[in-house]
Amino acid sequence: MHDVTKGTQTGAASLARVGLFYWLIDELIAAQSLARRHHSTLSYTHLRCTMEILDKVELFGERPDLAELWMSGDEKAIWKKLSPARVREQLTREAFDPSKKSYDPLYEYLSQQGTHSTFTALRSRFRARRKHEGGNLGIAFIIGGFNLPSREISILMYCIMLTNLAILKAFAAFHDHLNMEDVCGIVTVVSDNTFQFFYEFMGSIEYSDYDKGPLEILLAAWLEMRRSSPLEPPTETP
């Protein structure tokens, strides 16, 4: 982004995407900082915001007119066309189905675990126990964070994955401001090293000690990211 902002940016879409990428950095910092302090449900909110930022970056590249709408101040029109659900619909990742809560399992998982005030998220914030059979159920609610290593590790790995995705999106969005040969080599190495780290980590953990669901979602999302974001310089138009 340093190289990108050294150059001149023109148009609403360019300004919007540069600003969104810098915003994304703060969201990732907040997510990992909260996870290290055992605030898992709060971290998920920032992770989902990161995904929404990347969706807007992609959409504004395809539809610069929507970047102008986003910056217009017409909040009613903005929400109608650029709410998270509408953005994902316009990216046409799959056919719109109103019965579905989201367009991919990772986004839905982040929504359920923290962004939305769901009972699924609340369950991770209390402990229940019966003192004896047939007795009343005692419930203790946790505030100030709770130590659950599997969640904290998965959140930190989400941060790594979303950072890589952001790099790929920046690579695609600002290729005309970058030395494509150098950047392509750097991005390939970083992406391959991250994939190797995920592969080795997933093969080494003791699943009986972890909630493997989030980690499996993470790996599936990573593979989809690699499939949909080939590391090749854009083809030059003659």
CSV table of C-alpha atoms in Angstrom, one decimal:
chain,number,residue,atom,x,y,z
A,1,MET,CA,0.0,0.0,0.0
A,2,HIS,CA,3.0,2.3,0.5
A,3,ASP,CA,3.9,1.9,-3.2
A,4,VAL,CA,0.2,2.5,-4.2
A,5,THR,CA,-0.2,5.7,-2.2
A,6,LYS,CA,3.0,7.1,-3.5
A,7,GLY,CA,1.2,7.4,-6.9
A,8,THR,CA,-1.7,9.6,-7.9
A,9,GLN,CA,-5.2,8.2,-7.4
A,10,THR,CA,-8.1,9.4,-9.5
A,11,GLY,CA,-11.8,8.7,-9.2
A,12,ALA,CA,-14.1,7.6,-6.4
A,13,ALA,CA,-13.4,3.9,-6.8
A,14,SER,CA,-9.7,4.4,-6.4
A,15,LEU,CA,-10.0,6.6,-3.4
A,16,ALA,CA,-12.6,4.2,-1.8
A,17,ARG,CA,-10.4,1.1,-2.3
A,18,VAL,CA,-7.2,2.7,-0.9
A,19,GLY,CA,-9.1,3.9,2.1
A,20,LEU,CA,-10.8,0.5,2.7
A,21,PHE,CA,-7.5,-1.3,2.6
A,22,TYR,CA,-6.1,0.9,5.3
A,23,TRP,CA,-9.3,0.4,7.3
A,24,LEU,CA,-8.9,-3.3,6.9
A,25,ILE,CA,-5.5,-3.2,8.6
A,26,ASP,CA,-7.0,-1.8,11.8
A,27,GLU,CA,-9.8,-4.5,11.7
A,28,LEU,CA,-7.2,-7.3,11.6
A,29,ILE,CA,-5.1,-5.6,14.4
A,30,ALA,CA,-8.2,-5.4,16.5
A,31,ALA,CA,-9.3,-9.0,15.8
A,32,GLN,CA,-5.9,-10.5,16.8
A,33,SER,CA,-5.5,-8.2,19.8
A,34,LEU,CA,-8.9,-9.2,21.2
A,35,ALA,CA,-8.3,-12.9,20.6
A,36,ARG,CA,-5.0,-12.8,22.5
A,37,ARG,CA,-7.0,-11.3,25.4
A,38,HIS,CA,-9.6,-14.1,25.2
A,39,HIS,CA,-12.4,-12.0,23.7
A,40,SER,CA,-13.3,-14.4,21.0
A,41,THR,CA,-16.8,-13.3,20.3
A,42,LEU,CA,-15.7,-9.7,19.9
A,43,SER,CA,-12.9,-10.8,17.5
A,44,TYR,CA,-15.4,-12.4,15.1
A,45,THR,CA,-17.1,-9.1,14.5
A,46,HIS,CA,-13.8,-7.5,13.3
A,47,LEU,CA,-13.1,-10.6,11.1
A,48,ARG,CA,-16.4,-10.3,9.4
A,49,CYS,CA,-15.9,-6.6,8.8
A,50,THR,CA,-12.7,-7.5,7.1
A,51,MET,CA,-14.5,-9.8,4.7
A,52,GLU,CA,-17.1,-7.1,4.0
A,53,ILE,CA,-14.3,-4.6,3.3
A,54,LEU,CA,-12.7,-7.0,0.8
A,55,ASP,CA,-16.1,-7.6,-0.9
A,56,LYS,CA,-16.5,-3.8,-1.4
A,57,VAL,CA,-13.0,-3.5,-2.8
A,58,GLU,CA,-13.8,-6.2,-5.3
A,59,LEU,CA,-17.2,-4.7,-6.2
A,60,PHE,CA,-15.9,-1.2,-6.6
A,61,GLY,CA,-13.3,-2.5,-9.1
A,62,GLU,CA,-16.0,-4.0,-11.2
A,63,ARG,CA,-18.6,-1.2,-10.6
A,64,PRO,CA,-16.9,2.2,-10.1
A,65,ASP,CA,-20.4,3.8,-10.1
A,66,LEU,CA,-21.2,2.0,-6.9
A,67,ALA,CA,-18.2,3.6,-5.3
A,68,GLU,CA,-19.6,7.0,-6.2
A,69,LEU,CA,-22.9,6.0,-4.6
A,70,TRP,CA,-21.1,4.7,-1.5
A,71,MET,CA,-19.5,8.2,-1.1
A,72,SER,CA,-22.7,10.1,-2.0
A,73,GLY,CA,-24.1,10.4,1.5
A,74,ASP,CA,-27.5,9.0,0.5
A,75,GLU,CA,-27.7,6.5,3.3
A,76,LYS,CA,-31.0,5.0,2.2
A,77,ALA,CA,-29.8,4.4,-1.4
A,78,ILE,CA,-26.4,3.1,-0.1
A,79,TRP,CA,-28.0,0.6,2.2
A,80,LYS,CA,-30.4,-0.6,-0.5
A,81,LYS,CA,-27.6,-1.4,-2.9
A,82,LEU,CA,-24.5,-1.8,-0.7
A,83,SER,CA,-25.6,-3.6,2.4
A,84,PRO,CA,-23.4,-6.6,3.0
A,85,ALA,CA,-26.0,-9.0,1.6
A,86,ARG,CA,-26.5,-6.9,-1.6
A,87,VAL,CA,-22.8,-6.5,-2.1
A,88,ARG,CA,-22.3,-10.3,-2.0
A,89,GLU,CA,-25.3,-10.7,-4.3
A,90,GLN,CA,-23.9,-8.3,-6.9
A,91,LEU,CA,-20.5,-10.2,-6.8
A,92,THR,CA,-22.6,-13.2,-8.0
A,93,ARG,CA,-20.5,-15.8,-6.2
A,94,GLU,CA,-23.6,-18.0,-6.4
A,95,ALA,CA,-27.3,-17.6,-7.3
A,96,PHE,CA,-29.1,-15.5,-4.8
A,97,ASP,CA,-31.3,-17.7,-2.5
A,98,PRO,CA,-33.3,-15.7,0.2
A,99,SER,CA,-33.5,-18.9,2.3
A,100,LYS,CA,-29.7,-18.9,2.8
A,101,LYS,CA,-28.3,-16.9,5.7
A,102,SER,CA,-25.1,-16.1,3.7
A,103,TYR,CA,-23.1,-16.9,0.6
A,104,ASP,CA,-20.4,-19.0,2.2
A,105,PRO,CA,-19.8,-21.0,5.4
A,106,LEU,CA,-17.0,-18.8,6.7
A,107,TYR,CA,-19.1,-15.6,6.6
A,108,GLU,CA,-22.1,-17.4,8.1
A,109,TYR,CA,-19.8,-18.8,10.9
A,110,LEU,CA,-18.4,-15.4,11.8
A,111,SER,CA,-21.9,-13.9,11.9
A,112,GLN,CA,-23.2,-16.6,14.2
A,113,GLN,CA,-20.2,-16.6,16.5
A,114,GLY,CA,-20.0,-12.9,17.2
A,115,THR,CA,-21.3,-10.3,14.8
A,116,HIS,CA,-24.9,-11.2,15.5
A,117,SER,CA,-26.2,-11.5,19.1
A,118,THR,CA,-27.1,-15.2,18.6
A,119,PHE,CA,-27.6,-17.9,21.2
A,120,THR,CA,-24.8,-19.8,19.5
A,121,ALA,CA,-22.5,-17.0,20.4
A,122,LEU,CA,-23.9,-16.7,24.0
A,123,ARG,CA,-23.4,-20.3,24.7
A,124,SER,CA,-19.6,-19.8,24.5
A,125,ARG,CA,-20.0,-17.2,27.3
A,126,PHE,CA,-21.5,-19.2,30.0
A,127,ARG,CA,-20.9,-22.5,31.9
A,128,ALA,CA,-23.8,-24.7,33.2
A,129,ARG,CA,-23.7,-27.4,35.8
A,130,ARG,CA,-26.2,-29.4,38.0
A,131,LYS,CA,-25.1,-29.9,41.6
A,132,HIS,CA,-26.9,-33.2,41.7
A,133,GLU,CA,-29.3,-35.3,39.5
A,134,GLY,CA,-32.7,-33.6,39.4
A,135,GLY,CA,-31.3,-30.4,40.9
A,136,ASN,CA,-31.5,-26.9,39.6
A,137,LEU,CA,-29.2,-26.0,36.7
A,138,GLY,CA,-26.6,-23.5,37.8
A,139,ILE,CA,-25.3,-21.1,35.2
A,140,ALA,CA,-22.3,-18.8,35.4
A,141,PHE,CA,-21.9,-16.0,32.8
A,142,ILE,CA,-18.4,-15.0,31.8
A,143,ILE,CA,-17.3,-11.4,31.4
A,144,GLY,CA,-13.9,-10.0,30.7
A,145,GLY,CA,-13.0,-12.8,28.2
A,146,PHE,CA,-12.7,-16.5,28.5
A,147,ASN,CA,-9.7,-18.7,27.8
A,148,LEU,CA,-10.4,-21.2,25.0
A,149,PRO,CA,-7.2,-21.9,23.1
A,150,SER,CA,-8.8,-23.6,20.1
A,151,ARG,CA,-10.9,-20.5,19.3
A,152,GLU,CA,-8.0,-18.1,19.9
A,153,ILE,CA,-5.8,-20.1,17.6
A,154,SER,CA,-8.4,-20.4,14.9
A,155,ILE,CA,-9.0,-16.6,15.1
A,156,LEU,CA,-5.3,-15.9,14.7
A,157,MET,CA,-5.2,-18.2,11.7
A,158,TYR,CA,-8.2,-16.4,10.2
A,159,CYS,CA,-6.2,-13.2,10.6
A,160,ILE,CA,-3.4,-14.8,8.6
A,161,MET,CA,-5.7,-16.0,5.9
A,162,LEU,CA,-7.6,-12.7,5.6
A,163,THR,CA,-4.2,-10.9,5.4
A,164,ASN,CA,-3.2,-13.1,2.6
A,165,LEU,CA,-6.5,-12.5,0.9
A,166,ALA,CA,-6.1,-8.8,1.3
A,167,ILE,CA,-2.7,-9.0,-0.4
A,168,LEU,CA,-4.2,-10.9,-3.3
A,169,LYS,CA,-7.0,-8.3,-3.6
A,170,ALA,CA,-4.5,-5.4,-3.5
A,171,PHE,CA,-2.4,-7.2,-6.1
A,172,ALA,CA,-5.4,-7.3,-8.4
A,173,ALA,CA,-6.7,-3.8,-7.6
A,174,PHE,CA,-3.5,-1.8,-8.0
A,175,HIS,CA,-1.4,-3.7,-10.5
A,176,ASP,CA,-0.8,-0.6,-12.5
A,177,HIS,CA,1.0,1.0,-9.5
A,178,LEU,CA,3.2,-2.0,-8.8
A,179,ASN,CA,6.3,-3.7,-10.3
A,180,MET,CA,4.3,-6.8,-11.3
A,181,GLU,CA,7.3,-9.2,-11.7
A,182,ASP,CA,8.6,-8.4,-8.2
A,183,VAL,CA,5.2,-8.3,-6.5
A,184,CYS,CA,4.0,-11.5,-8.2
A,185,GLY,CA,7.1,-13.3,-6.8
A,186,ILE,CA,6.7,-12.0,-3.3
A,187,VAL,CA,2.9,-12.7,-3.2
A,188,THR,CA,3.5,-16.3,-4.4
A,189,VAL,CA,6.1,-17.0,-1.8
A,190,VAL,CA,4.0,-15.6,1.0
A,191,SER,CA,0.9,-17.4,-0.1
A,192,ASP,CA,2.8,-20.8,-0.5
A,193,ASN,CA,4.5,-20.4,2.9
A,194,THR,CA,1.1,-19.7,4.5
A,195,PHE,CA,-0.5,-22.7,2.9
A,196,GLN,CA,2.4,-24.9,4.0
A,197,PHE,CA,2.0,-23.6,7.6
A,198,PHE,CA,-1.7,-24.4,7.6
A,199,TYR,CA,-1.1,-27.8,6.2
A,200,GLU,CA,1.5,-28.7,8.8
A,201,PHE,CA,-0.5,-27.2,11.7
A,202,MET,CA,-3.7,-29.1,10.7
A,203,GLY,CA,-1.7,-32.3,10.6
A,204,SER,CA,0.0,-31.8,14.0
A,205,ILE,CA,-2.8,-30.8,16.4
A,206,GLU,CA,-4.6,-33.2,18.6
A,207,TYR,CA,-8.2,-32.8,17.5
A,208,SER,CA,-9.6,-34.1,20.8
A,209,ASP,CA,-8.4,-30.9,22.4
A,210,TYR,CA,-9.8,-28.5,19.8
A,211,ASP,CA,-13.1,-27.5,18.2
A,212,LYS,CA,-12.1,-28.6,14.8
A,213,GLY,CA,-15.1,-27.1,13.1
A,214,PRO,CA,-13.6,-23.6,12.8
A,215,LEU,CA,-10.3,-24.9,11.6
A,216,GLU,CA,-12.0,-27.0,8.9
A,217,ILE,CA,-14.0,-24.0,7.7
A,218,LEU,CA,-10.7,-22.0,7.6
A,219,LEU,CA,-8.9,-24.6,5.5
A,220,ALA,CA,-11.9,-24.8,3.0
A,221,ALA,CA,-12.0,-21.0,2.8
A,222,TRP,CA,-8.2,-20.9,2.1
A,223,LEU,CA,-8.4,-23.5,-0.7
A,224,GLU,CA,-11.3,-21.5,-2.2
A,225,MET,CA,-9.3,-18.3,-2.0
A,226,ARG,CA,-6.4,-19.9,-3.8
A,227,ARG,CA,-8.7,-21.3,-6.5
A,228,SER,CA,-10.4,-18.0,-7.1
A,229,SER,CA,-7.4,-15.7,-6.9
A,230,PRO,CA,-4.7,-17.0,-9.3
A,231,LEU,CA,-1.3,-15.5,-8.7
A,232,GLU,CA,-0.7,-14.2,-12.2
A,233,PRO,CA,-0.1,-10.7,-13.5
A,234,PRO,CA,-3.1,-9.3,-15.4
A,235,THR,CA,-2.9,-9.8,-19.2
A,236,GLU,CA,-1.8,-6.7,-21.0
A,237,THR,CA,-4.2,-5.4,-23.6
A,238,PRO,CA,-2.5,-4.8,-27.0
